[in-house]
Coordinates of C-alpha atoms in Angstrom, one line a residue:
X909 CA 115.5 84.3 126.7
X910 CA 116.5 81.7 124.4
X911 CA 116.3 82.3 120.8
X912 CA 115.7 79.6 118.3
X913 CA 116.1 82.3 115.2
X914 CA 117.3 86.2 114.4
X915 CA 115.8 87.2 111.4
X916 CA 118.3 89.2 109.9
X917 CA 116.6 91.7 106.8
X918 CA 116.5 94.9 105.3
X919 CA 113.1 97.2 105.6
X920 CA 112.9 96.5 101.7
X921 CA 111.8 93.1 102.5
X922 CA 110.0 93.5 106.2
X923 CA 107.2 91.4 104.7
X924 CA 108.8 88.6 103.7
X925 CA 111.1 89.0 107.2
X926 CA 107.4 89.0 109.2
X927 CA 106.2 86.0 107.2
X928 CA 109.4 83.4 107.9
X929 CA 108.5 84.7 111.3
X930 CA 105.6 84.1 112.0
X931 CA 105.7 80.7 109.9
X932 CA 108.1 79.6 112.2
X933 CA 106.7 80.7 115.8
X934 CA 103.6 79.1 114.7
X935 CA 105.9 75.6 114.7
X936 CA 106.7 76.4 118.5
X937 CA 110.1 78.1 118.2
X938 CA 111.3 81.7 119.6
X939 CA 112.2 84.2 116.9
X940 CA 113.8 87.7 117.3
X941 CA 113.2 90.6 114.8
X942 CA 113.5 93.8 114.5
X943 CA 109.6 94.3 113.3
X944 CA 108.2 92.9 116.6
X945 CA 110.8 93.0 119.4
X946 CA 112.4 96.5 119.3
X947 CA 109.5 98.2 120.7
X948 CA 110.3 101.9 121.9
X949 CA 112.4 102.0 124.9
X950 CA 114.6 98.6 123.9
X951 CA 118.1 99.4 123.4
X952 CA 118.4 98.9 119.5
X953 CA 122.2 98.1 119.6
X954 CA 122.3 95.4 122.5
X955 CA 119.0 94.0 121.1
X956 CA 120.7 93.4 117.3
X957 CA 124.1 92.3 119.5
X958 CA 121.9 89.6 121.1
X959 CA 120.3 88.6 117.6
X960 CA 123.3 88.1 116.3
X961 CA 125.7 86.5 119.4
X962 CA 122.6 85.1 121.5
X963 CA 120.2 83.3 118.9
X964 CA 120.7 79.7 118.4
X965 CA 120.7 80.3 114.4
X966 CA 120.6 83.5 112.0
X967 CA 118.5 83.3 109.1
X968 CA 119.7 86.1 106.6
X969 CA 116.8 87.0 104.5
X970 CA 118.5 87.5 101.0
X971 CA 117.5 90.0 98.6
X972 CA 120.0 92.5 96.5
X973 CA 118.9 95.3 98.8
X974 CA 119.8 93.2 101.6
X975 CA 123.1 92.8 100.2
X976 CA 123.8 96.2 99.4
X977 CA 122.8 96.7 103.7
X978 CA 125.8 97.4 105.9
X979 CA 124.0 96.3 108.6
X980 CA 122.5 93.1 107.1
X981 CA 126.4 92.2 106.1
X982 CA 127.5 92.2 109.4
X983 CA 124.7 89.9 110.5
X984 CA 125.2 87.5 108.8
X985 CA 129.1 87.7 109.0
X986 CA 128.9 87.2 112.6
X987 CA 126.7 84.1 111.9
X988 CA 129.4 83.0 110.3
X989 CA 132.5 84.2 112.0
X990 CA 130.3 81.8 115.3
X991 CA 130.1 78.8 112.8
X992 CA 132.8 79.0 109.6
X993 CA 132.7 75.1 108.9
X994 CA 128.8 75.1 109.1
X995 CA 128.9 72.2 111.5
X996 CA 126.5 74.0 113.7
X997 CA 124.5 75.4 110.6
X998 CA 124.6 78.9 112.3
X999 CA 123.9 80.8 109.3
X1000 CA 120.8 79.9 107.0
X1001 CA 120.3 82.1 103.7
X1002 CA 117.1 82.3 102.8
X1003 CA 116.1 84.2 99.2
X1004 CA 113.2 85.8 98.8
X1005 CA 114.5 87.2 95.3
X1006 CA 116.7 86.4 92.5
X1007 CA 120.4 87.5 93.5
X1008 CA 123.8 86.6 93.2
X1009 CA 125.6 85.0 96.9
X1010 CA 128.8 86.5 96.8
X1011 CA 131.8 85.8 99.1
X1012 CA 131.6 83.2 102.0
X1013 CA 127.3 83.1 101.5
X1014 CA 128.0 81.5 98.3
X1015 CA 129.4 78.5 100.4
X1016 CA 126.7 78.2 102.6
X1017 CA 123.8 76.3 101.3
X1018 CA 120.4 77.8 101.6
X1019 CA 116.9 77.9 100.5
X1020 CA 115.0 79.7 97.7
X1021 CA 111.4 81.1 98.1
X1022 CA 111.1 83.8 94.9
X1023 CA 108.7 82.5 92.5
X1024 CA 106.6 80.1 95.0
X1025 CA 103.2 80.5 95.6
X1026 CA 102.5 80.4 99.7
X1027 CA 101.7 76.7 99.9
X1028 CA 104.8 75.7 98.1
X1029 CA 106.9 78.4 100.4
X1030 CA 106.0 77.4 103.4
X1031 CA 106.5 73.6 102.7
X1032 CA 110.1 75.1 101.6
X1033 CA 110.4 76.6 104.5
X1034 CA 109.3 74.4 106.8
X1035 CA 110.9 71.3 105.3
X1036 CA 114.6 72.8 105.3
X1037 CA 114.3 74.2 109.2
X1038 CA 113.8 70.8 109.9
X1039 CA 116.3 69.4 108.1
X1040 CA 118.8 72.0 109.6
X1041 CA 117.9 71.6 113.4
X1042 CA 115.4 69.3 115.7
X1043 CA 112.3 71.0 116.9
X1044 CA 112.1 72.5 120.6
X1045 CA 108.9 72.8 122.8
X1046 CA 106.9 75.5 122.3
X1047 CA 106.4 78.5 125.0
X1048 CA 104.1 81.3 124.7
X1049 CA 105.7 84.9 125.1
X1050 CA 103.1 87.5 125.6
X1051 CA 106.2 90.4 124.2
X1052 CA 104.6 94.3 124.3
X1053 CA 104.5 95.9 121.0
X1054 CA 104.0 92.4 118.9
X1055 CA 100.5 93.4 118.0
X1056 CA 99.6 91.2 115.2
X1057 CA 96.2 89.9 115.6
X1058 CA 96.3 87.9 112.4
X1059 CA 98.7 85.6 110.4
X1060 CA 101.1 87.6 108.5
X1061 CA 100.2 87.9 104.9
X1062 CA 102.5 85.8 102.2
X1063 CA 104.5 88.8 100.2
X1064 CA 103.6 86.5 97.3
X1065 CA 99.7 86.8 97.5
X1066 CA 97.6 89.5 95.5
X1067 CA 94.4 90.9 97.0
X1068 CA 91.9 88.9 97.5
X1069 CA 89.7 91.8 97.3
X1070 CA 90.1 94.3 94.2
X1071 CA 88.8 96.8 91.8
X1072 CA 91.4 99.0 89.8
X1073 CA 90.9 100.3 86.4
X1074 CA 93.6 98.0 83.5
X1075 CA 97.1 99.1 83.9
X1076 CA 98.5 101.6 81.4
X1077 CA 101.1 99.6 79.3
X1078 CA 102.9 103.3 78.2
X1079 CA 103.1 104.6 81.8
X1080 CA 106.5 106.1 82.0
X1081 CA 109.2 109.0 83.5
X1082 CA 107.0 108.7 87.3
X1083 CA 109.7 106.9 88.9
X1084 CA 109.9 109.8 91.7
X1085 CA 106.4 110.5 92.2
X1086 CA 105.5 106.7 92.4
X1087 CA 108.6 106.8 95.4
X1088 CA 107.4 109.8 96.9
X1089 CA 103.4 108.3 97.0
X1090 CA 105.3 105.4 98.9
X1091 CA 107.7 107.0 100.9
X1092 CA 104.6 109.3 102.6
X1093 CA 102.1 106.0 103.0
X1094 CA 104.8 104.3 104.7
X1095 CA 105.7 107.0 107.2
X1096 CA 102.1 106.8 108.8
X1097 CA 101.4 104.9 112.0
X1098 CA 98.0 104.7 111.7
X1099 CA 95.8 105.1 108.6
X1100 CA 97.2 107.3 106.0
X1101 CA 95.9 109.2 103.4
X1102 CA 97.8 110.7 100.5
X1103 CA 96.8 113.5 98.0
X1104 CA 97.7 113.6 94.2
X1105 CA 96.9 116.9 93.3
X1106 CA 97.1 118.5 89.4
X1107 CA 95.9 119.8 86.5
X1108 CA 93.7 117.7 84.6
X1109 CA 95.4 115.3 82.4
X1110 CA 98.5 115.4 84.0
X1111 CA 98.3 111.6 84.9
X1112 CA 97.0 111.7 88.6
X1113 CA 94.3 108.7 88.2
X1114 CA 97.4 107.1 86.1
X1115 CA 99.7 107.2 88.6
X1116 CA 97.8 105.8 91.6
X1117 CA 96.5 102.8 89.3
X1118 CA 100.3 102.4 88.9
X1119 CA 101.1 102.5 92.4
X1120 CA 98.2 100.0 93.2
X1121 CA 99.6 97.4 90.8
X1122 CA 103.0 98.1 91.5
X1123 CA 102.5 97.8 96.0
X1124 CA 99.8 95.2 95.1
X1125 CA 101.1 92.1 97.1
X1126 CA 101.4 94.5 99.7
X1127 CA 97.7 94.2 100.9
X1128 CA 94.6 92.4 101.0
X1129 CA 92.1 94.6 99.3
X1130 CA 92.3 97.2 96.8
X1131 CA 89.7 98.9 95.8
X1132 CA 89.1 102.3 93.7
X1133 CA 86.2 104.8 93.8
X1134 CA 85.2 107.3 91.9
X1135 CA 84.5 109.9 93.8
X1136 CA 83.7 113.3 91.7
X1137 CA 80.3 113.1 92.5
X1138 CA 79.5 112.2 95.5
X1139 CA 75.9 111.2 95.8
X1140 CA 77.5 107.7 93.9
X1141 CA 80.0 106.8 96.7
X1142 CA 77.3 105.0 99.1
X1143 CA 76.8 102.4 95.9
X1144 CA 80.5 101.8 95.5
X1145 CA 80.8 101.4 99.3
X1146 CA 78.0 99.0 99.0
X1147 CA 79.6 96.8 96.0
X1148 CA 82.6 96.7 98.1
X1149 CA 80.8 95.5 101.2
X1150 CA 79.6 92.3 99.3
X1151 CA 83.0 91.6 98.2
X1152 CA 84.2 91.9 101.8
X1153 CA 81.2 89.4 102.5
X1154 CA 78.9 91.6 104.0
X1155 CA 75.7 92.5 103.2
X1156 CA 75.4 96.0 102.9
X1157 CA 73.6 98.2 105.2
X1158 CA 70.6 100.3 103.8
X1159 CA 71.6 103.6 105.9
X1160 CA 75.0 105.6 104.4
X1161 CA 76.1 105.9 107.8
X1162 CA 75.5 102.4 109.2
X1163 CA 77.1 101.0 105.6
X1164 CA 80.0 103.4 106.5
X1165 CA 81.0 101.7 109.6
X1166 CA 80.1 98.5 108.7
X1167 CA 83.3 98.9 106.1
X1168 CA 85.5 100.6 108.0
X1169 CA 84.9 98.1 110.6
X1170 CA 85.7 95.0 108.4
X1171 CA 88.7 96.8 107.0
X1172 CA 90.1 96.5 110.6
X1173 CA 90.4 93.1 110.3
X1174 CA 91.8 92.7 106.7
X1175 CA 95.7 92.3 106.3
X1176 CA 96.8 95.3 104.5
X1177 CA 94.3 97.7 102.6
X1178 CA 94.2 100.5 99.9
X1179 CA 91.4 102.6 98.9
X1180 CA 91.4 104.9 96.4
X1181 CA 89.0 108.4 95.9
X1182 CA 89.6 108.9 92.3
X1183 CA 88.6 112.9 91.3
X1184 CA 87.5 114.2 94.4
X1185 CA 85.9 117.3 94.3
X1186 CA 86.1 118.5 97.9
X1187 CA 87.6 117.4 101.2
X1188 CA 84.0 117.9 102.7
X1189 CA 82.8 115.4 100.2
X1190 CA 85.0 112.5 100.9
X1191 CA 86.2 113.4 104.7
X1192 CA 83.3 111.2 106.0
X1193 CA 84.0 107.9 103.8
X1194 CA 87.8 107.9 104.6
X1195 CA 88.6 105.7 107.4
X1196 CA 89.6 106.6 111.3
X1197 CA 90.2 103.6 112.7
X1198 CA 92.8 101.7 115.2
X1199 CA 94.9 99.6 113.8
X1200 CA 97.2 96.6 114.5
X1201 CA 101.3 97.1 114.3
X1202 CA 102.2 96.9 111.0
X1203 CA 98.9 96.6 109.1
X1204 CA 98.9 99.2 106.3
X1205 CA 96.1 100.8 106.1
X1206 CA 96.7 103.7 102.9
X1207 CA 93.8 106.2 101.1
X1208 CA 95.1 107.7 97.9
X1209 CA 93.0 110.8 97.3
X1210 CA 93.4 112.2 93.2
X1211 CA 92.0 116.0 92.9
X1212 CA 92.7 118.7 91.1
X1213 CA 91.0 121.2 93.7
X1214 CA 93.0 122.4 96.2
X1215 CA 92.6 122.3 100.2
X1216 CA 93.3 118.6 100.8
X1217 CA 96.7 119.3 102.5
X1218 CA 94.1 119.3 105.8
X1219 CA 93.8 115.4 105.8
X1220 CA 97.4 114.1 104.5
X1221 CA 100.2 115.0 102.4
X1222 CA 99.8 116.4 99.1
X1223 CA 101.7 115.6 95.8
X1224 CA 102.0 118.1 93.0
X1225 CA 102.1 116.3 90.1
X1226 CA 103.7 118.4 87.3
X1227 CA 104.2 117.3 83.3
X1228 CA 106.8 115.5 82.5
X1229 CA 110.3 115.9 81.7
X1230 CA 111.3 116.2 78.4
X1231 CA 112.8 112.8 78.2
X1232 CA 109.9 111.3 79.7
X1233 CA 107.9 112.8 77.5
X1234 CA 109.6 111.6 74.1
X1235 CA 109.8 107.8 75.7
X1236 CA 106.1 107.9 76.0
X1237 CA 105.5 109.2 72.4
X1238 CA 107.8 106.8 71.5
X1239 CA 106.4 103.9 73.0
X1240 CA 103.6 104.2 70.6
X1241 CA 105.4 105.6 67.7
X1242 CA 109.0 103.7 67.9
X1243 CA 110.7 105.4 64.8
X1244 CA 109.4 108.5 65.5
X1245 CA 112.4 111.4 64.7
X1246 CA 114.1 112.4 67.9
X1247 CA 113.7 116.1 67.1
X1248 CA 110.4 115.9 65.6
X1249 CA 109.3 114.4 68.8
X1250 CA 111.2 116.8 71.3
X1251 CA 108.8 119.4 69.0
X1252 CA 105.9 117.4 69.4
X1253 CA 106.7 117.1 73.1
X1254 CA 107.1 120.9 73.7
X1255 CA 104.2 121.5 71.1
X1256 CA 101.9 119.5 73.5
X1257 CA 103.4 121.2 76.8
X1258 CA 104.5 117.9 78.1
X1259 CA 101.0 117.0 79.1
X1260 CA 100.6 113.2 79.5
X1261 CA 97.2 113.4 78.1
X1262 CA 98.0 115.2 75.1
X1263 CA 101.1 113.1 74.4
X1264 CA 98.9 110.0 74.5
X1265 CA 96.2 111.5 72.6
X1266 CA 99.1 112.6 70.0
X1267 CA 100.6 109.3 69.7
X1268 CA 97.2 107.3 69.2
X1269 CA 96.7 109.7 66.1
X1270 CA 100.3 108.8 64.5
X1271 CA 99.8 105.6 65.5
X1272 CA 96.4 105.3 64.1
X1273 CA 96.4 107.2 60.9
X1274 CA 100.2 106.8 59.8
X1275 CA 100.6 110.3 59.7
X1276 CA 104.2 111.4 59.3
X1277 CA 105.4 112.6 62.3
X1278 CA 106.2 116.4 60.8
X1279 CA 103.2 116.6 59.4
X1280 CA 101.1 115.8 62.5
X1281 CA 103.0 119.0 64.4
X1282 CA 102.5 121.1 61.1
X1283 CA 98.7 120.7 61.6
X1284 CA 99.1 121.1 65.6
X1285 CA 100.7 124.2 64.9
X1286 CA 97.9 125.4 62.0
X1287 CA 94.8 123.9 63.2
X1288 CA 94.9 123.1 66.7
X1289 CA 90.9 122.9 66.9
X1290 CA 90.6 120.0 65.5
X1291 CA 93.6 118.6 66.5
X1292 CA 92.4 118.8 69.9
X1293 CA 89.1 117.4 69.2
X1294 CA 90.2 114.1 67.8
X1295 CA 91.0 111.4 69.3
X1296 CA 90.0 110.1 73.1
X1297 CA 92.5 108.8 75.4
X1298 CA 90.6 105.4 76.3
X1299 CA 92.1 105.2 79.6
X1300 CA 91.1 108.8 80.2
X1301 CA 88.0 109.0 78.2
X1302 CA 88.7 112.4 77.2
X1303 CA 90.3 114.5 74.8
X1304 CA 92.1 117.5 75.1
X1305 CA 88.8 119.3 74.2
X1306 CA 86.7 118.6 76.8
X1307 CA 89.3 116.8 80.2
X1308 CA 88.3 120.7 81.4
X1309 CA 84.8 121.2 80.3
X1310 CA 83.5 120.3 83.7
X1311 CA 85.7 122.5 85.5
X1312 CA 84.9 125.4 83.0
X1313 CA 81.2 125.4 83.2
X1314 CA 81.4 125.8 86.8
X1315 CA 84.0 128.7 86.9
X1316 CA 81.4 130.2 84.1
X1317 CA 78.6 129.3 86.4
X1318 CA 80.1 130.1 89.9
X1319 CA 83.0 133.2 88.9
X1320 CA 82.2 135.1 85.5
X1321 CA 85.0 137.2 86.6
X1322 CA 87.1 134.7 87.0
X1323 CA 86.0 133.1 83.4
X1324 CA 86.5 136.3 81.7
X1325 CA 90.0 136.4 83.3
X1326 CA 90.7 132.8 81.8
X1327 CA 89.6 133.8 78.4
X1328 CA 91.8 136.8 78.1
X1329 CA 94.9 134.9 79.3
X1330 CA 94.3 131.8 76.7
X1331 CA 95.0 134.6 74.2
X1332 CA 98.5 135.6 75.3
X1333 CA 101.4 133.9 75.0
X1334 CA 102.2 131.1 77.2
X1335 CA 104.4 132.8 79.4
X1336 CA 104.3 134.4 83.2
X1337 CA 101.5 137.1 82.6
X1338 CA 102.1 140.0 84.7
X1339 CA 99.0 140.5 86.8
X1340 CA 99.6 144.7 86.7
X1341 CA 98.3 144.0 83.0
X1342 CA 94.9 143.6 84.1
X1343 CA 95.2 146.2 87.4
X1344 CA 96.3 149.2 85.6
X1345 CA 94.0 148.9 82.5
X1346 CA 90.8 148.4 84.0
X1347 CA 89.0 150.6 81.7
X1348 CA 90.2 147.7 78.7
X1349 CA 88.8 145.1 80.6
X1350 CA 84.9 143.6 80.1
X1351 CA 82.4 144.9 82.7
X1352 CA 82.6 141.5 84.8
X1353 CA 86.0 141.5 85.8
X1354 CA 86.8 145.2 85.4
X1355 CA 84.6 145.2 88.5
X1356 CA 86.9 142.5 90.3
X1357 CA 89.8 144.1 89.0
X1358 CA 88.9 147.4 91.3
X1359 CA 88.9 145.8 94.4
X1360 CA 91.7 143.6 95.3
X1361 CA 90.1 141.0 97.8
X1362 CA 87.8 140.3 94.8
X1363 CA 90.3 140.2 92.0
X1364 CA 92.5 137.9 94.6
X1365 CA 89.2 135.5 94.8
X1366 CA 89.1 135.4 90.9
X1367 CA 92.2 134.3 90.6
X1368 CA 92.2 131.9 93.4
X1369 CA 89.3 130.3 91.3
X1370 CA 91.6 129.2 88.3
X1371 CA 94.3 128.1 91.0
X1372 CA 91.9 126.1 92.6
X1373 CA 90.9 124.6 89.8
X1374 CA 94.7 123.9 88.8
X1375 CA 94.1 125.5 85.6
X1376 CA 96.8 128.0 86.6
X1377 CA 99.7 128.8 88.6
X1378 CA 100.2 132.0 90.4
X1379 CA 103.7 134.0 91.4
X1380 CA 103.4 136.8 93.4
X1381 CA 103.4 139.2 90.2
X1382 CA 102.0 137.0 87.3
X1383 CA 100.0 133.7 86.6
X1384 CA 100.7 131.2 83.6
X1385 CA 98.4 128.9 82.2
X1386 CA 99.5 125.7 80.2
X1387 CA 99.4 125.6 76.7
X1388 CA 96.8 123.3 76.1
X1389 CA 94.5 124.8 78.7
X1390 CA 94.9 127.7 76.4
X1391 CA 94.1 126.1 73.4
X1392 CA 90.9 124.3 75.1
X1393 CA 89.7 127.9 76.1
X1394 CA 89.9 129.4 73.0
X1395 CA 88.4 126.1 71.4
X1396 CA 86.0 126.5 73.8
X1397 CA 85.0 130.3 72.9
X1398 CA 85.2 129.7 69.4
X1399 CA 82.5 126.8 69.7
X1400 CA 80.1 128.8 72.0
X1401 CA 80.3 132.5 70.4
X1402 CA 77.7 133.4 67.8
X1403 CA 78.9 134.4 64.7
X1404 CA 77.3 137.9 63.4
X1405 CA 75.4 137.5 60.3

């Protein structure tokens, strides 16, 4: 075959490689890339040596990933090498990004589509192919593996369909996590779904809003639910049936295909299951469907329950490093003391929740800095209790209520076990504290602590609950989850006359 173009890119900017594509087999000519024509079985180095000898013209798609590529140098070097005097106009840079053209590309002139919107681009686009070559009669290829059913999105474009909570303007130190989140939805082939999992207030909800605005030109509908109770997901699936155009279907079942069907057809979608409970009661909502070749189709799932490693991969989020933790103090707080705030940070357990909640007090009441940890340190009630994180809605007082009226409900044992550990220090406890001194212990889990299945299942409650973490000798419990218990029992103990 004849090629009119190689489109030579890194996978860093696939999207923008797809678009030119498609753009330009739309105006009849043949285009190789790697995203379309290297189907399983091709021979990926005679395929790239035919992009790069046998194509008519290259056109390099210029980013500074792209020019950090190995492979993506010697592209377009052999573009060149074919055509050094650019009589031919072998070689056509196009940027899709704000970077320097070093060496011979500097030479070579080319064409800019950062900071277009799509009409503009594609006039860009289209106007400087033409001006680079004459147009050839189109043929139609029918090529195995090029499964795209519909125009390839614009990388420009934001969803046209979308409900995230506001952006948190302090979010900072998640660098990793945010990579990891889309290093695992980009591995799947089909629909993917990826766990956050934590202790509450550790910045799960935070860091998928993040990750939506962040990967947001990457799809064409966005949408978060909150999913801790469930018998309120068949509304929100309704609302975002009317966005989608639809009108909703009265029966939960019929309303749940009637969305995961129309998701089949939408360019690139993310949903988002914020708090779920229990894998039972999202499993049905989350969508099993086919899907075209290079659609993403991603579910973010945050939880602090454990068990959902049986639908995707799981993220434990932990607190943040130290560093992190002053930046996000001091993003409220600018002066604040370097060592004051490495106290404040440790003080708070490096909780995101508590660090926010810390610096919207300084930040509020112009309390000095060392006198804000002196009354942490003193009074740590009513430090707790003032203040809600507005993004959260919660204080450190009551982010675990929830969770701790159903262990009281559900596990007394288990409840009675949490009590006695937010009393000690806020080290590794050694669980032979509680086995050997059963007679020390209240009724409840003196019972659990005599048979081991039992005593294993009360402790498995507070892990489930990622209120604590377990060795094989000892469990620990945050700091703050400490203080909130004995808040907690302090607030709901009667006081003897």
């Amino acid at each position: 075959m004849a090629w009119d173009f190689f489109v030579s890119y890194t996978q860093a900017d696939r999207a923008w490689a797809e678009w030119i594509a498609w753009i330009l087999e739309e105006d009849g000519y043949q285009v190789l890339i790697q995203a379309w024509d290297f189907v399983p079985g091709t021979n990926w180095t005679q395929s790239m040596q035919e992009g790069v000898t046998g194509a008519g013209r290259t056109i390099a798609v210029l980013s500074n990933a792209y020019l950090k590529s190995v492979y993506g140098k010697t592209e377009w070097l052999a573009a060149w090498a074919a055509d050094p005097l650019g009589e031919e106009r072998k070689l056509l840079p196009v940027r899709v990004e704000n970077c320097e053209r070093p060496g011979f590309l500097g030479g070579v002139v080319g064409v800019d589509l950062f900071g277009l919107d799509e009409a503009d681009a594609k006039a860009t686009l289209r106007s400087s192919i033409a001006a680079a070559l004459s147009g050839r009669a189109k043929r139609k290829v029918e090529f195995p593996g090029r499964a795209v059913p519909q125009p390839a999105r614009f990388p420009g474009a934001l969803p046209a369909v979308w409900k995230v909570a506001a952006r948190n303007p302090n979010f900072t130190g998640r660098d990793a996590d945010l990579a990891a989140v889309a290093k695992n939805l980009s591995a799947g082939s089909t629909v993917t779904v990826h766990s956050v999992h934590g202790l509450g207030g550790v910045g799960k909800t935070q860091l998928a809003i993040e990750y939506a605005y962040t990967h947001a030109r990457e799809y064409d509908l966005v949408w978060s639910i909150a999913a801790e109770d469930r018998a309120t997901i068949p509304d929100q699936f309704a609302t975002l049936a009317r966005k989608m155009g639809l009108t909703p279907a009265p029966d939960p079942d019929d309303l749940r295909d009637q969305v995961h069907d129309a998701l089949r057809h939408t360019a690139g979608w993310l949903l988002i299951f914020d708090n779920a409970d229990s894998v039972p009661d999202i499993q049905p909502w989350l969508p099993s469907i086919p899907l075209p070749v290079g659609t993403p189709g991603h579910v973010i799932v945050t939880t602090r329950r454990g068990g959902f490693g049986s639908i995707g991969q799981v993220l434990d989020l932990d607190v943040l490093e130290l560093p992190a933790a002053v930046r996000l103090l001091r993003s409220r707080v600018p002066d604040l003391d370097q060592d004051i705030a490495e106290q404040l940070a440790e003080q708070l357990g490096r909780l995101p929740l508590g660090l926010e909640q810390a610096a919207a007090y300084l930040d509020r009441t112009q309390t000095p800095a060392a006198d804000y940890l002196h009354l942490l340190q003193t009074a740590p009630r009513a430090m707790l209790a003032d203040g809600v994180v507005h993004a959260h809605g919660h204080s450190l007082a009551t982010v675990w209520n929830l969770s701790l009226d159903r262990i009281a409900r559900e596990d007394p044992a288990a409840m009675e076990l949490l009590g006695i550990c937010a009393y000690l220090a806020p080290e590794a406890i050694p669980l032979d504290l509680f086995t050997l001194h059963p007679d020390e212990l209240p009724p409840p889990l003196a019972k659990a602590v005599a048979d081991p299945v039992v005593f294993n299942n009360a402790i498995a409650t507070l892990i489930d609950y990622s209120l604590a973490k377990r060795t094989s000798t000892s469990l620990q419990l945050h700091r703050l989850v400490q203080a909130a218990v004995r808040l907690r029992h302090q607030t709901t103990t009667p006081v003897n006359p």
